[in-house]
Amino acid sequence: MKSLALLHAAELVTLAGPQRPRIGNELSGLGIIRDGGLLIRDGKIDIVGASDEIEEAARDAEIIDLGGRLVLPGFVDAHTHLVFAGNRLDDFERRARGESYEQIAKAGGGIWSTVEKTRAASEADLFAQATKHAEWFVKCGTTTVEAKSGYGLTLDDELKIVCVMQRLNQETPLEVVPTFLGAHAVPRDRSAGEYVDLVINEMLPRVAKEKLAEFCDVFCERGYFDVEQSRKILTAAKKLGLKLRGHVDQLTNSGGAKLMAELGAATADHLEKTDEQGIAALKTANVQPVLLPGSVYALGSTSYPRAREMIEAGLAVVLATDFNPGSAPTPSMPMVLSLACTQMKMSPAEAITASTINAAYSLNRGDAIGTLEAGKAANVAVFDCEDYREVAYWFGFRQMHAVYVRGKQISF
Ligand code: NIG
Ligand code: FE
């Protein structure tokens, strides 16, 4: 493969820094090179530097002039529910009339309605819909996503979803990191206890044996899985070698953050209702908070998580979309950055770090993606603007100019 030189970025945001998740002031260190460039060889970043240095070194390379645009590492979206059938337009309309997420779920909408559609869909249909959504992510500058199962809730239907994720990974440019979320809701035909046993005795052993997922997640919430049931499932998953993530304290403060700390989870996600004790617990165990302001916004709530307190407590904050048909129908990390700055008072620099290198560490890929440094995958997002703050400042439209995945430009 011929090497490729990308030259003349107004700002090349490298995020070069310590080889670990960034905390405190480190979240503001973007490692910007003005009039920067990259030399890419075999899909990896070979040299990062000033454009004239790169040009010197790039004698045999194809040269692309970025014309003074902004360059970031591709976004890493560490919390999505990428594979599902249909949509939840009826829920959306009911919320607009004032019903809550919980009321709509009780009345026949919610997660269960997506489970019914996902069970009825063939693997081919699910793959076709997910491929379209994967394309949306790349068009918004995202090059890696974590994706959760959880709209099947039987062994076969969960495996169908995981197969779709594997195919997306192989057949689309988007890198997909699989998480098993069998405990997303209790199926209508079983008690919670029976279903927890099924997850532990049948689903998890199969997922672990065939290495179908890297992480296990649960929805720890009133009406879904309580702290005790969540502990049982996550403990079983940990014994089988899976790393842990969790939907916790989203609608009620149930002590979910503390549970994730107790179990040494990689991440605790949502945290809209987490208090200072929960934040302190996450710090003690170095659990990364994954904040999902898109779901707060789309649910019409104003209960955003306490991002500033988390940063001040020294947590390595991550931002993600929570892409799903119910509470967060957006694949757009730029939209999430806008919400992080306007609603959670994160700075644009903190938001960029949280959605690239910190997200990469939360997925165990901090050494391979998330910054523009020599040796990493050449996953590059080029924006039609000059200043990194513009990504979060302008909102409601796409500013993407080009996206490269492992050095290959994706056409859109
Ligand atoms: O992260 N909270 C649980 N799961 C999703 C919502 C899924 C759905 O409504 O379909 C979330 O918000
Ligand atoms: Fe979620």
mmCIF file of C-alpha atoms in Angstrom, residues 209-411:
data_model
loop_
_atom_site.group_PDB
_atom_site.id
_atom_site.type_symbol
_atom_site.label_atom_id
_atom_site.label_comp_id
_atom_site.label_asym_id
_atom_site.label_seq_id
_atom_site.Cartn_x
_atom_site.Cartn_y
_atom_site.Cartn_z
ATOM 1 C CA LYS A 209 -16.524 -19.785 25.599
ATOM 2 C CA GLU A 210 -16.902 -18.507 22.057
ATOM 3 C CA LYS A 211 -15.336 -15.145 22.918
ATOM 4 C CA LEU A 212 -18.346 -13.306 21.518
ATOM 5 C CA ALA A 213 -17.960 -10.249 23.759
ATOM 6 C CA GLU A 214 -15.192 -8.410 25.593
ATOM 7 C CA PHE A 215 -17.456 -6.802 28.197
ATOM 8 C CA CYS A 216 -20.616 -7.610 30.146
ATOM 9 C CA ASP A 217 -23.139 -4.895 31.038
ATOM 10 C CA VAL A 218 -26.431 -4.800 33.031
ATOM 11 C CA PHE A 219 -29.274 -2.287 33.289
ATOM 12 C CA CYS A 220 -29.302 -1.752 37.061
ATOM 13 C CA GLU A 221 -32.520 0.202 37.638
ATOM 14 C CA ARG A 222 -35.896 0.017 39.344
ATOM 15 C CA GLY A 223 -38.134 -2.217 37.231
ATOM 16 C CA TYR A 224 -35.149 -3.835 35.458
ATOM 17 C CA PHE A 225 -32.374 -5.481 37.550
ATOM 18 C CA ASP A 226 -31.765 -4.496 41.161
ATOM 19 C CA VAL A 227 -28.340 -4.149 42.754
ATOM 20 C CA GLU A 228 -28.333 -7.737 44.054
ATOM 21 C CA GLN A 229 -29.285 -9.243 40.670
ATOM 22 C CA SER A 230 -26.790 -6.990 38.896
ATOM 23 C CA ARG A 231 -24.044 -8.053 41.304
ATOM 24 C CA LYS A 232 -24.822 -11.739 40.633
ATOM 25 C CA ILE A 233 -24.654 -11.338 36.868
ATOM 26 C CA LEU A 234 -21.549 -9.173 36.802
ATOM 27 C CA THR A 235 -19.719 -11.401 39.291
ATOM 28 C CA ALA A 236 -20.428 -14.435 37.089
ATOM 29 C CA ALA A 237 -19.239 -12.528 34.022
ATOM 30 C CA LYS A 238 -16.035 -11.465 35.755
ATOM 31 C CA LYS A 239 -15.280 -15.077 36.726
ATOM 32 C CA LEU A 240 -15.602 -15.994 33.052
ATOM 33 C CA GLY A 241 -12.998 -13.362 32.120
ATOM 34 C CA LEU A 242 -15.272 -10.612 30.820
ATOM 35 C CA LYS A 243 -14.596 -7.006 31.789
ATOM 36 C CA LEU A 244 -17.470 -5.025 33.203
ATOM 37 C CA ARG A 245 -19.552 -1.975 32.290
ATOM 38 C CA GLY A 246 -22.941 -1.002 33.747
ATOM 39 C CA HIS A 247 -26.000 1.188 33.198
ATOM 40 C CA VAL A 248 -26.276 2.673 36.678
ATOM 41 C CA ASP A 249 -28.067 5.481 38.515
ATOM 42 C CA GLN A 250 -29.779 6.665 35.310
ATOM 43 C CA LEU A 251 -33.320 7.223 36.573
ATOM 44 C CA THR A 252 -32.837 6.636 40.324
ATOM 45 C CA ASN A 253 -29.820 6.650 42.634
ATOM 46 C CA SER A 254 -29.791 2.967 43.518
ATOM 47 C CA GLY A 255 -26.164 2.631 44.584
ATOM 48 C CA GLY A 256 -25.163 1.412 41.138
ATOM 49 C CA ALA A 257 -21.962 3.457 40.997
ATOM 50 C CA LYS A 258 -20.850 1.893 44.268
ATOM 51 C CA LEU A 259 -21.575 -1.552 42.873
ATOM 52 C CA MET A 260 -19.387 -0.902 39.833
ATOM 53 C CA ALA A 261 -16.590 0.268 42.160
ATOM 54 C CA GLU A 262 -16.964 -2.830 44.347
ATOM 55 C CA LEU A 263 -16.655 -5.074 41.288
ATOM 56 C CA GLY A 264 -13.694 -3.203 39.777
ATOM 57 C CA ALA A 265 -15.601 -2.434 36.574
ATOM 58 C CA ALA A 266 -13.964 -0.723 33.610
ATOM 59 C CA THR A 267 -16.798 1.821 33.426
ATOM 60 C CA ALA A 268 -19.942 3.025 35.158
ATOM 61 C CA ASP A 269 -22.293 4.543 32.593
ATOM 62 C CA HIS A 270 -25.077 7.171 32.794
ATOM 63 C CA LEU A 271 -24.679 8.322 36.454
ATOM 64 C CA GLU A 272 -27.340 11.044 36.079
ATOM 65 C CA LYS A 273 -28.433 10.479 39.686
ATOM 66 C CA THR A 274 -25.050 9.578 41.228
ATOM 67 C CA ASP A 275 -24.162 11.634 44.314
ATOM 68 C CA GLU A 276 -20.796 12.584 45.833
ATOM 69 C CA GLN A 277 -20.483 9.230 47.626
ATOM 70 C CA GLY A 278 -20.907 7.410 44.354
ATOM 71 C CA ILE A 279 -18.302 9.671 42.756
ATOM 72 C CA ALA A 280 -15.866 8.996 45.614
ATOM 73 C CA ALA A 281 -16.416 5.242 45.238
ATOM 74 C CA LEU A 282 -15.636 5.393 41.508
ATOM 75 C CA LYS A 283 -12.406 7.227 42.292
ATOM 76 C CA THR A 284 -11.302 4.664 44.883
ATOM 77 C CA ALA A 285 -11.601 1.880 42.315
ATOM 78 C CA ASN A 286 -10.488 3.942 39.281
ATOM 79 C CA VAL A 287 -13.688 3.222 37.392
ATOM 80 C CA GLN A 288 -14.178 5.457 34.336
ATOM 81 C CA PRO A 289 -17.513 7.318 34.201
ATOM 82 C CA VAL A 290 -19.189 7.225 30.782
ATOM 83 C CA LEU A 291 -21.495 10.235 30.479
ATOM 84 C CA LEU A 292 -24.356 10.193 27.976
ATOM 85 C CA PRO A 293 -25.872 13.674 27.700
ATOM 86 C CA GLY A 294 -27.641 12.764 24.435
ATOM 87 C CA SER A 295 -30.002 10.475 26.329
ATOM 88 C CA VAL A 296 -30.760 13.129 28.964
ATOM 89 C CA TYR A 297 -31.544 15.579 26.165
ATOM 90 C CA ALA A 298 -33.678 13.165 24.135
ATOM 91 C CA LEU A 299 -35.683 12.119 27.193
ATOM 92 C CA GLY A 300 -36.489 15.784 27.730
ATOM 93 C CA SER A 301 -34.817 15.727 31.140
ATOM 94 C CA THR A 302 -32.487 18.317 32.647
ATOM 95 C CA SER A 303 -30.846 15.898 35.046
ATOM 96 C CA TYR A 304 -27.356 15.852 33.532
ATOM 97 C CA PRO A 305 -24.614 13.984 35.422
ATOM 98 C CA ARG A 306 -22.198 15.992 37.558
ATOM 99 C CA ALA A 307 -19.319 16.115 35.103
ATOM 100 C CA ARG A 308 -17.435 18.959 36.825
ATOM 101 C CA GLU A 309 -17.458 17.205 40.182
ATOM 102 C CA MET A 310 -16.252 14.028 38.526
ATOM 103 C CA ILE A 311 -13.378 15.832 36.819
ATOM 104 C CA GLU A 312 -12.479 17.606 40.061
ATOM 105 C CA ALA A 313 -12.521 14.262 41.873
ATOM 106 C CA GLY A 314 -9.882 13.007 39.424
ATOM 107 C CA LEU A 315 -12.027 10.657 37.333
ATOM 108 C CA ALA A 316 -11.023 9.849 33.747
ATOM 109 C CA VAL A 317 -14.329 10.964 32.230
ATOM 110 C CA VAL A 318 -15.609 9.498 28.943
ATOM 111 C CA LEU A 319 -18.364 10.897 26.702
ATOM 112 C CA ALA A 320 -20.493 8.690 24.442
ATOM 113 C CA THR A 321 -23.744 8.833 22.453
ATOM 114 C CA ASP A 322 -25.730 5.907 23.964
ATOM 115 C CA PHE A 323 -27.079 5.499 20.398
ATOM 116 C CA ASN A 324 -30.339 3.518 20.722
ATOM 117 C CA PRO A 325 -33.896 3.826 19.396
ATOM 118 C CA GLY A 326 -35.485 4.709 22.740
ATOM 119 C CA SER A 327 -33.512 7.237 24.729
ATOM 120 C CA ALA A 328 -30.757 8.426 22.379
ATOM 121 C CA PRO A 329 -31.430 8.357 18.647
ATOM 122 C CA THR A 330 -28.185 10.077 17.638
ATOM 123 C CA PRO A 331 -24.892 8.707 16.307
ATOM 124 C CA SER A 332 -23.296 12.164 16.518
ATOM 125 C CA MET A 333 -20.343 12.725 18.840
ATOM 126 C CA PRO A 334 -20.201 16.418 17.823
ATOM 127 C CA MET A 335 -23.772 16.771 19.161
ATOM 128 C CA VAL A 336 -22.660 15.070 22.388
ATOM 129 C CA LEU A 337 -19.703 17.479 22.654
ATOM 130 C CA SER A 338 -22.089 20.417 22.242
ATOM 131 C CA LEU A 339 -24.292 19.082 25.071
ATOM 132 C CA ALA A 340 -21.250 18.375 27.266
ATOM 133 C CA CYS A 341 -20.116 22.000 26.962
ATOM 134 C CA THR A 342 -23.500 23.727 27.188
ATOM 135 C CA GLN A 343 -25.240 21.497 29.740
ATOM 136 C CA MET A 344 -22.437 19.910 31.798
ATOM 137 C CA LYS A 345 -19.947 22.784 31.654
ATOM 138 C CA MET A 346 -17.094 20.745 30.271
ATOM 139 C CA SER A 347 -14.619 22.718 28.180
ATOM 140 C CA PRO A 348 -14.316 21.853 24.466
ATOM 141 C CA ALA A 349 -10.835 20.429 25.124
ATOM 142 C CA GLU A 350 -12.062 18.214 27.971
ATOM 143 C CA ALA A 351 -14.912 16.995 25.779
ATOM 144 C CA ILE A 352 -12.519 16.033 22.969
ATOM 145 C CA THR A 353 -10.232 14.099 25.329
ATOM 146 C CA ALA A 354 -13.250 12.344 26.859
ATOM 147 C CA SER A 355 -14.485 11.201 23.449
ATOM 148 C CA THR A 356 -11.157 9.993 22.043
ATOM 149 C CA ILE A 357 -8.283 8.771 24.211
ATOM 150 C CA ASN A 358 -10.232 8.327 27.449
ATOM 151 C CA ALA A 359 -12.895 6.414 25.580
ATOM 152 C CA ALA A 360 -10.200 4.266 23.966
ATOM 153 C CA TYR A 361 -8.756 3.359 27.376
ATOM 154 C CA SER A 362 -12.214 2.440 28.634
ATOM 155 C CA LEU A 363 -12.371 -0.094 25.793
ATOM 156 C CA ASN A 364 -8.908 -1.451 26.545
ATOM 157 C CA ARG A 365 -7.542 0.072 23.341
ATOM 158 C CA GLY A 366 -5.626 3.070 24.655
ATOM 159 C CA ASP A 367 -2.424 1.800 23.052
ATOM 160 C CA ALA A 368 -3.948 1.372 19.574
ATOM 161 C CA ILE A 369 -6.405 4.230 18.919
ATOM 162 C CA GLY A 370 -7.637 7.538 20.379
ATOM 163 C CA THR A 371 -4.629 9.800 19.668
ATOM 164 C CA LEU A 372 -2.632 10.743 16.584
ATOM 165 C CA GLU A 373 0.751 9.288 17.558
ATOM 166 C CA ALA A 374 3.249 7.126 15.715
ATOM 167 C CA GLY A 375 2.335 3.447 15.801
ATOM 168 C CA LYS A 376 -1.404 3.945 16.255
ATOM 169 C CA ALA A 377 -4.106 3.169 13.681
ATOM 170 C CA ALA A 378 -4.489 6.012 11.179
ATOM 171 C CA ASN A 379 -8.091 6.777 12.154
ATOM 172 C CA VAL A 380 -8.464 10.449 11.310
ATOM 173 C CA ALA A 381 -11.384 12.895 11.235
ATOM 174 C CA VAL A 382 -11.024 16.055 9.136
ATOM 175 C CA PHE A 383 -13.482 18.883 9.879
ATOM 176 C CA ASP A 384 -14.462 21.834 7.727
ATOM 177 C CA CYS A 385 -13.297 24.363 10.319
ATOM 178 C CA GLU A 386 -10.022 25.623 11.774
ATOM 179 C CA ASP A 387 -10.290 25.700 15.568
ATOM 180 C CA TYR A 388 -10.981 22.590 17.698
ATOM 181 C CA ARG A 389 -13.596 24.492 19.728
ATOM 182 C CA GLU A 390 -15.762 24.801 16.616
ATOM 183 C CA VAL A 391 -16.620 21.088 16.766
ATOM 184 C CA ALA A 392 -18.669 21.681 19.924
ATOM 185 C CA TYR A 393 -19.677 25.275 19.174
ATOM 186 C CA TRP A 394 -21.578 24.968 15.893
ATOM 187 C CA PHE A 395 -24.336 22.435 16.297
ATOM 188 C CA GLY A 396 -27.130 20.770 14.390
ATOM 189 C CA PHE A 397 -25.254 20.070 11.157
ATOM 190 C CA ARG A 398 -22.269 18.049 10.030
ATOM 191 C CA GLN A 399 -18.892 19.725 9.721
ATOM 192 C CA MET A 400 -17.120 16.593 8.445
ATOM 193 C CA HIS A 401 -14.862 16.998 5.466
ATOM 194 C CA ALA A 402 -13.250 13.532 5.347
ATOM 195 C CA VAL A 403 -12.734 10.428 7.476
ATOM 196 C CA TYR A 404 -9.853 7.949 7.205
ATOM 197 C CA VAL A 405 -9.971 4.498 8.752
ATOM 198 C CA ARG A 406 -6.631 2.699 8.993
ATOM 199 C CA GLY A 407 -5.333 5.134 6.398
ATOM 200 C CA LYS A 408 -8.113 4.603 3.884
ATOM 201 C CA GLN A 409 -10.461 7.448 3.034
ATOM 202 C CA ILE A 410 -14.095 6.511 3.478
ATOM 203 C CA SER A 411 -16.302 7.952 0.781
#
